[in-house]
CSV table of C-alpha atoms in Angstrom, one decimal:
chain,number,residue,atom,x,y,z
A,10,MET,CA,87.4,107.7,97.8
A,11,ALA,CA,86.4,111.2,96.7
A,12,THR,CA,88.7,112.8,94.1
A,13,THR,CA,88.6,116.2,95.7
A,14,PRO,CA,88.7,117.2,99.4
A,15,ARG,CA,85.3,117.4,101.1
A,16,PRO,CA,84.1,120.1,103.5
A,17,SER,CA,86.0,120.1,106.7
A,18,GLN,CA,83.1,118.8,108.8
A,19,SER,CA,82.9,115.6,106.8
A,20,PRO,CA,86.3,115.1,105.1
A,21,LEU,CA,85.8,111.3,104.6
A,22,GLN,CA,83.1,110.2,102.3
A,23,ARG,CA,82.2,107.3,104.6
A,24,LEU,CA,83.6,105.7,107.8
A,25,ASP,CA,84.8,102.7,105.7
A,26,ASP,CA,87.2,105.0,103.9
A,27,TRP,CA,89.1,105.1,107.1
A,28,ASP,CA,89.3,101.2,107.3
A,29,ASP,CA,90.5,101.1,103.7
A,30,PHE,CA,93.2,103.7,104.4
A,31,LEU,CA,94.4,101.7,107.5
A,32,GLU,CA,94.7,98.4,105.6
A,33,GLY,CA,96.5,100.1,102.7
A,34,ARG,CA,98.9,102.0,104.9
A,35,TYR,CA,99.7,99.3,107.6
A,36,LYS,CA,99.3,96.0,105.9
A,37,GLU,CA,102.3,93.8,106.6
A,38,GLY,CA,104.1,91.5,104.2
A,39,LYS,CA,104.0,93.7,101.1
A,40,PRO,CA,107.1,94.5,99.1
A,41,GLU,CA,108.2,98.1,99.3
A,42,SER,CA,107.2,98.7,95.7
A,43,GLU,CA,103.6,97.9,96.5
A,44,PHE,CA,103.2,100.5,99.2
A,45,ARG,CA,100.6,103.1,98.2
A,46,GLN,CA,101.3,106.8,98.4
A,47,TYR,CA,99.8,108.7,101.3
A,48,ASP,CA,100.0,112.3,100.4
A,49,SER,CA,97.3,114.9,99.7
A,50,LYS,CA,97.3,114.2,95.9
A,51,ALA,CA,96.9,110.5,96.2
A,52,ASN,CA,94.4,110.6,99.1
A,53,PRO,CA,92.6,113.9,99.0
A,54,SER,CA,89.7,112.9,101.3
A,55,VAL,CA,92.0,111.3,103.9
A,56,ALA,CA,94.4,114.3,103.7
A,57,GLU,CA,91.5,116.6,104.3
A,58,PHE,CA,90.4,114.5,107.3
A,59,TYR,CA,93.9,114.8,108.8
A,60,ARG,CA,94.2,118.5,108.0
A,61,VAL,CA,91.2,119.1,110.2
A,62,ASN,CA,92.0,116.5,112.8
A,63,HIS,CA,95.5,117.7,113.3
A,64,ALA,CA,94.4,121.4,113.4
A,65,LYS,CA,91.6,120.9,116.0
A,66,GLN,CA,92.9,118.2,118.4
A,67,THR,CA,94.4,120.7,120.8
A,68,VAL,CA,95.0,120.2,124.6
A,69,ALA,CA,92.0,122.4,125.3
A,70,TYR,CA,89.8,120.4,122.9
A,71,VAL,CA,90.8,117.1,124.3
A,72,ARG,CA,90.3,118.1,127.9
A,73,ASP,CA,86.9,119.6,127.1
A,74,LYS,CA,85.8,116.3,125.4
A,75,GLU,CA,87.2,114.2,128.2
A,76,LYS,CA,85.1,116.3,130.6
A,77,GLN,CA,82.1,116.0,128.4
A,78,TYR,CA,82.1,112.3,127.9
A,79,PHE,CA,84.3,110.6,130.5
A,80,GLY,CA,81.6,111.2,133.1
A,81,LEU,CA,79.6,108.5,131.3
A,82,ASN,CA,76.3,110.4,131.5
A,83,ARG,CA,74.7,109.1,128.3
A,84,GLY,CA,72.5,106.6,130.1
A,85,LYS,CA,72.8,102.8,130.7
A,86,LYS,CA,72.8,100.3,128.0
A,87,SER,CA,73.6,96.6,127.6
A,88,ILE,CA,76.3,95.7,125.1
A,89,TRP,CA,73.6,94.4,122.6
A,90,GLU,CA,71.7,97.7,123.1
A,91,ALA,CA,74.8,99.7,122.5
A,92,ALA,CA,75.5,97.6,119.3
A,93,ASP,CA,72.0,98.1,118.1
A,94,TYR,CA,72.3,101.8,118.7
A,95,LEU,CA,75.5,101.9,116.7
A,96,ASN,CA,73.6,100.1,113.9
A,97,THR,CA,71.6,103.3,113.4
A,98,LEU,CA,74.8,104.8,112.0
A,99,VAL,CA,73.6,104.2,108.5
A,100,ASP,CA,76.1,104.7,105.6
A,101,ASP,CA,73.9,106.0,102.9
A,102,SER,CA,76.9,106.7,100.6
A,103,ASP,CA,78.0,103.0,100.5
A,104,PRO,CA,75.5,101.0,98.4
A,105,ASP,CA,77.8,98.0,98.2
A,106,THR,CA,77.5,96.6,101.7
A,107,ASP,CA,74.6,95.4,103.8
A,108,LEU,CA,76.6,94.5,106.9
A,109,THR,CA,75.5,96.1,110.1
A,110,GLN,CA,77.9,97.6,112.5
A,111,THR,CA,77.2,94.6,114.8
A,112,GLU,CA,78.3,92.3,112.0
A,113,HIS,CA,81.5,94.2,111.5
A,114,LEU,CA,82.2,93.8,115.3
A,115,LEU,CA,81.5,90.1,115.1
A,116,GLN,CA,83.9,89.7,112.2
A,117,THR,CA,86.7,91.0,114.4
A,118,SER,CA,85.8,89.0,117.5
A,119,GLU,CA,85.1,85.8,115.6
A,120,ALA,CA,88.6,86.0,114.0
A,121,ILE,CA,90.1,86.3,117.4
A,122,ARG,CA,88.0,83.4,118.7
A,123,ALA,CA,89.0,81.2,115.7
A,124,ASP,CA,92.6,81.6,116.7
A,125,ALA,CA,91.9,80.4,120.2
A,126,HIS,CA,92.9,83.6,122.0
A,127,PRO,CA,91.6,84.2,125.6
A,128,ARG,CA,87.9,85.0,126.1
A,129,TRP,CA,88.7,88.5,127.4
A,130,MET,CA,90.4,89.2,124.0
A,131,VAL,CA,87.4,87.9,122.1
A,132,LEU,CA,85.2,90.3,124.1
A,133,THR,CA,87.7,93.2,123.4
A,134,GLY,CA,87.4,92.5,119.7
A,135,PHE,CA,83.6,92.9,119.9
A,136,LEU,CA,83.9,96.1,122.0
A,137,HIS,CA,86.7,98.0,120.3
A,138,ASP,CA,84.6,100.1,117.9
A,139,LEU,CA,81.5,100.6,120.0
A,140,GLY,CA,82.9,104.1,120.9
A,141,LYS,CA,82.1,105.2,117.3
A,142,CYS,CA,78.6,105.9,118.7
A,143,LEU,CA,80.2,109.3,119.3
A,144,CYS,CA,79.1,110.0,115.7
A,145,LEU,CA,75.5,109.5,116.9
A,146,TYR,CA,76.1,112.1,119.7
A,147,GLY,CA,76.9,114.6,117.0
A,148,GLU,CA,80.7,114.5,117.1
A,149,PRO,CA,82.4,115.0,113.7
A,150,GLN,CA,84.4,112.1,112.1
A,151,TRP,CA,87.7,113.8,112.7
A,152,GLY,CA,86.9,113.6,116.5
A,153,VAL,CA,85.9,110.0,116.4
A,154,VAL,CA,88.3,108.0,114.1
A,155,GLY,CA,91.8,108.4,112.9
A,156,ASP,CA,95.3,107.6,114.2
A,157,THR,CA,95.6,108.9,117.8
A,158,PHE,CA,98.5,110.7,119.3
A,159,PRO,CA,99.5,112.5,122.5
A,160,VAL,CA,98.6,116.2,122.9
A,161,GLY,CA,100.5,118.6,125.1
A,162,CYS,CA,104.0,117.6,123.9
A,163,GLU,CA,106.0,117.5,120.7
A,164,TRP,CA,104.3,115.7,117.8
A,165,SER,CA,106.2,112.8,116.4
A,166,ASP,CA,107.0,112.8,112.7
A,167,GLN,CA,105.8,109.2,112.7
A,168,ILE,CA,102.2,110.4,112.9
A,169,VAL,CA,100.5,110.3,109.6
A,170,PHE,CA,100.4,113.6,107.7
A,171,PRO,CA,102.5,115.4,110.4
A,172,GLU,CA,102.8,118.5,108.3
A,173,TYR,CA,99.2,119.4,109.1
A,174,PHE,CA,100.1,120.1,112.8
A,175,SER,CA,101.3,123.5,111.6
A,176,GLY,CA,97.6,124.5,111.7
A,177,ASN,CA,97.2,123.6,115.3
A,178,PRO,CA,97.2,126.5,117.8
A,179,ASP,CA,99.2,124.4,120.2
A,180,ALA,CA,102.1,124.7,117.7
A,181,HIS,CA,102.6,128.2,119.2
A,182,VAL,CA,102.6,127.1,122.8
A,183,PRO,CA,106.3,126.5,123.8
A,184,GLU,CA,105.3,124.3,126.7
A,185,TYR,CA,103.5,121.9,124.4
A,186,GLN,CA,106.4,121.7,121.9
A,187,SER,CA,109.1,120.2,124.0
A,188,LYS,CA,109.9,116.5,124.0
A,189,TYR,CA,108.1,115.9,127.3
A,190,GLY,CA,105.7,118.9,127.2
A,191,ILE,CA,103.3,118.7,130.2
A,192,TYR,CA,104.4,115.2,131.1
A,193,GLU,CA,107.3,113.7,133.1
A,194,PRO,CA,109.8,111.3,131.7
A,195,ASN,CA,108.5,107.7,131.7
A,196,CYS,CA,105.2,108.9,133.2
A,197,GLY,CA,103.2,106.1,131.6
A,198,LEU,CA,100.8,106.3,128.7
A,199,GLU,CA,97.8,105.9,131.0
A,200,ASN,CA,98.7,109.4,132.3
A,201,VAL,CA,98.9,111.0,128.8
A,202,HIS,CA,96.1,112.9,127.2
A,203,MET,CA,95.5,111.3,123.8
A,204,SER,CA,93.7,112.9,120.9
A,205,PHE,CA,90.0,112.4,121.5
A,206,GLY,CA,88.1,109.7,119.7
A,207,HIS,CA,86.3,106.3,120.0
A,208,ASP,CA,89.3,104.6,121.5
A,209,GLY,CA,89.6,106.6,124.7
A,210,TYR,CA,85.8,106.7,125.1
A,211,ILE,CA,85.2,102.9,125.0
A,212,ALA,CA,88.3,102.4,127.2
A,213,GLU,CA,86.9,104.7,129.8
A,214,ILE,CA,83.5,102.9,129.7
A,215,MET,CA,85.2,99.6,130.2
A,216,LYS,CA,87.7,100.7,132.9
A,217,PRO,CA,85.8,99.2,135.9
A,218,TYR,CA,85.3,95.8,134.2
A,219,LEU,CA,88.3,94.7,132.1
A,220,ARG,CA,91.9,93.7,132.7
A,221,ASP,CA,94.7,96.1,131.8
A,222,GLU,CA,95.6,94.2,128.6
A,223,ALA,CA,92.1,94.8,127.2
A,224,LEU,CA,92.0,98.4,128.3
A,225,TYR,CA,95.3,99.1,126.5
A,226,ILE,CA,94.0,97.5,123.4
A,227,LEU,CA,90.8,99.6,123.5
A,228,ARG,CA,92.6,102.9,124.4
A,229,PHE,CA,95.7,102.6,122.1
A,230,HIS,CA,94.7,100.4,119.1
A,231,SER,CA,94.8,103.5,116.9
A,232,PHE,CA,98.0,104.8,118.3
A,233,TYR,CA,100.1,103.7,115.3
A,234,ALA,CA,103.0,106.0,115.9
A,235,TRP,CA,103.6,104.0,119.1
A,236,HIS,CA,102.7,100.4,118.5
A,237,ARG,CA,103.8,100.3,114.8
A,238,HIS,CA,106.6,102.9,114.7
A,239,GLY,CA,108.0,102.9,118.2
A,240,ALA,CA,107.5,106.6,118.9
A,241,TYR,CA,107.0,108.1,122.3
A,242,SER,CA,109.1,105.6,124.1
A,243,HIS,CA,110.3,108.4,126.4
A,244,LEU,CA,106.8,108.5,127.9
A,245,MET,CA,106.5,104.8,128.4
A,246,ASN,CA,106.9,103.0,131.7
A,247,ASP,CA,107.4,99.3,132.4
A,248,LYS,CA,103.7,98.6,132.3
A,249,ASP,CA,103.4,100.1,128.8
A,250,ALA,CA,106.2,97.9,127.6
A,251,ALA,CA,104.5,94.8,128.8
A,252,MET,CA,101.1,95.8,127.4
A,253,LEU,CA,102.5,96.7,124.0
A,254,GLU,CA,102.7,93.0,123.1
A,255,TRP,CA,99.0,92.7,123.4
A,256,VAL,CA,98.2,95.8,121.4
A,257,ARG,CA,100.4,94.5,118.6
A,258,LYS,CA,98.8,91.1,118.8
A,259,PHE,CA,95.3,92.6,118.4
A,260,ASN,CA,96.2,94.9,115.6
A,261,PRO,CA,96.0,92.4,112.7
A,262,TYR,CA,92.5,91.5,113.7
A,263,ASP,CA,91.5,95.1,113.7
A,264,LEU,CA,92.9,95.6,110.2
A,265,TYR,CA,92.2,92.4,108.4
A,266,SER,CA,89.2,90.7,109.8
A,267,LYS,CA,86.8,91.9,107.2
A,268,GLY,CA,85.6,89.0,105.1
A,269,HIS,CA,83.0,88.1,102.5
A,270,SER,CA,81.0,85.8,104.8
A,271,LYS,CA,78.2,87.5,106.8
A,272,PRO,CA,78.2,86.5,110.5
A,273,ASP,CA,75.0,84.8,111.7
A,274,VAL,CA,74.1,87.0,114.7
A,275,LYS,CA,71.2,84.8,115.8
A,276,GLN,CA,73.4,81.7,115.8
A,277,LEU,CA,76.3,83.5,117.6
A,278,LYS,CA,74.2,85.3,120.2
A,279,PRO,CA,74.2,82.6,122.9
A,280,TYR,CA,78.0,82.5,122.9
A,281,TYR,CA,78.2,86.3,123.3
A,282,ASP,CA,75.4,86.4,125.9
A,283,ASP,CA,77.6,84.1,128.0
A,284,LEU,CA,80.7,86.1,127.2
A,285,PHE,CA,79.2,89.5,128.1
A,286,ALA,CA,77.7,88.0,131.4
A,287,GLU,CA,81.2,86.6,132.4
A,288,PHE,CA,82.8,90.0,132.4
A,289,LEU,CA,80.2,92.8,132.5
A,290,PRO,CA,77.0,93.7,134.3
A,291,GLU,CA,73.8,93.6,132.4
A,292,LYS,CA,73.8,97.3,131.8
A,293,ILE,CA,76.7,99.7,132.0
A,294,ASP,CA,77.1,103.5,131.9
A,295,TRP,CA,77.8,105.2,128.5
C-alpha cells in the first residue's frame, strides 16, 4: 500500500489493495494479538478511500446512480463477453500478477465448486465481482468497491472508519440520522437503499434470473456491518434472517479463494458454458 494518502479520486493504489484490506480485517481464526490496526496511520490509502466514500455516498448520490445504472442501458453481453470486458481493467501498478479478472472470478467459483455447493452458488461465485465493470464506465473506485451500508438512516458504528461520516452532508439532515430514517421497522433489506457499488449493480442485472439466495449474496456480500457484526437488525424481516446464512456461507470464498495456481480457462470453459446456459439467456442487459 501507499505510505501517504492519494488524491481523492483514486485513494487506493490498486483494486487488489481492497482485497488485501478485506482479508486482513475479516480473516477468521486469528488470535486477537494478530489483528492488524485499521486506522488512518496504519492504512493511509485505505483511510483516504473511506474518507471520500463516506463523505460522498449520500442519499441523493445513491438514488442518482441507481437511476443511471439500474435501467440496464449499457447494452447486451454474454457472461463471457462481460468477463472479457472486465479483463480490460488493467492494473498497471501491480507488476507481480498476471492473472486476468476472469481468472480471479474462476478462483472463487472453483473453490465453491470444490466444496460441492449447489450449482447456483458456483455461478454466483463467478458473477459476484462482474459489477466492477463500473470502473470501466468511468466510476471512481470509492463508488465501486468498499464495505457497503444503508443510506437514509443512522450509520452504524460497526461500519469501517465510521468517523468519516462526519464529512457527509446527510449528517446534517435530521430525517436521515434517526434509527429508522426513511424506512419502516423491519422493512426488509431489499427495500433499503445501499451505498452504491458493484454489489447492487450486479444484483440488479441478475434479478430476473437467479434465486433469492444468490441475489442476496450478490447484493450484500460487502455489507460487513450486517453479515459480520449483526448491525441493522431493526431493518431486517424474516426473509433477511433466512438469507443471512447463505451470505455468511459465501463470505469465506470471497475473501480467501485466491491461490497460487492459475485457473485453466480453456479447460474449464465447457463446464461454465453449461452452467451459464442452465440459468441465464445467451445475452443479458447490462
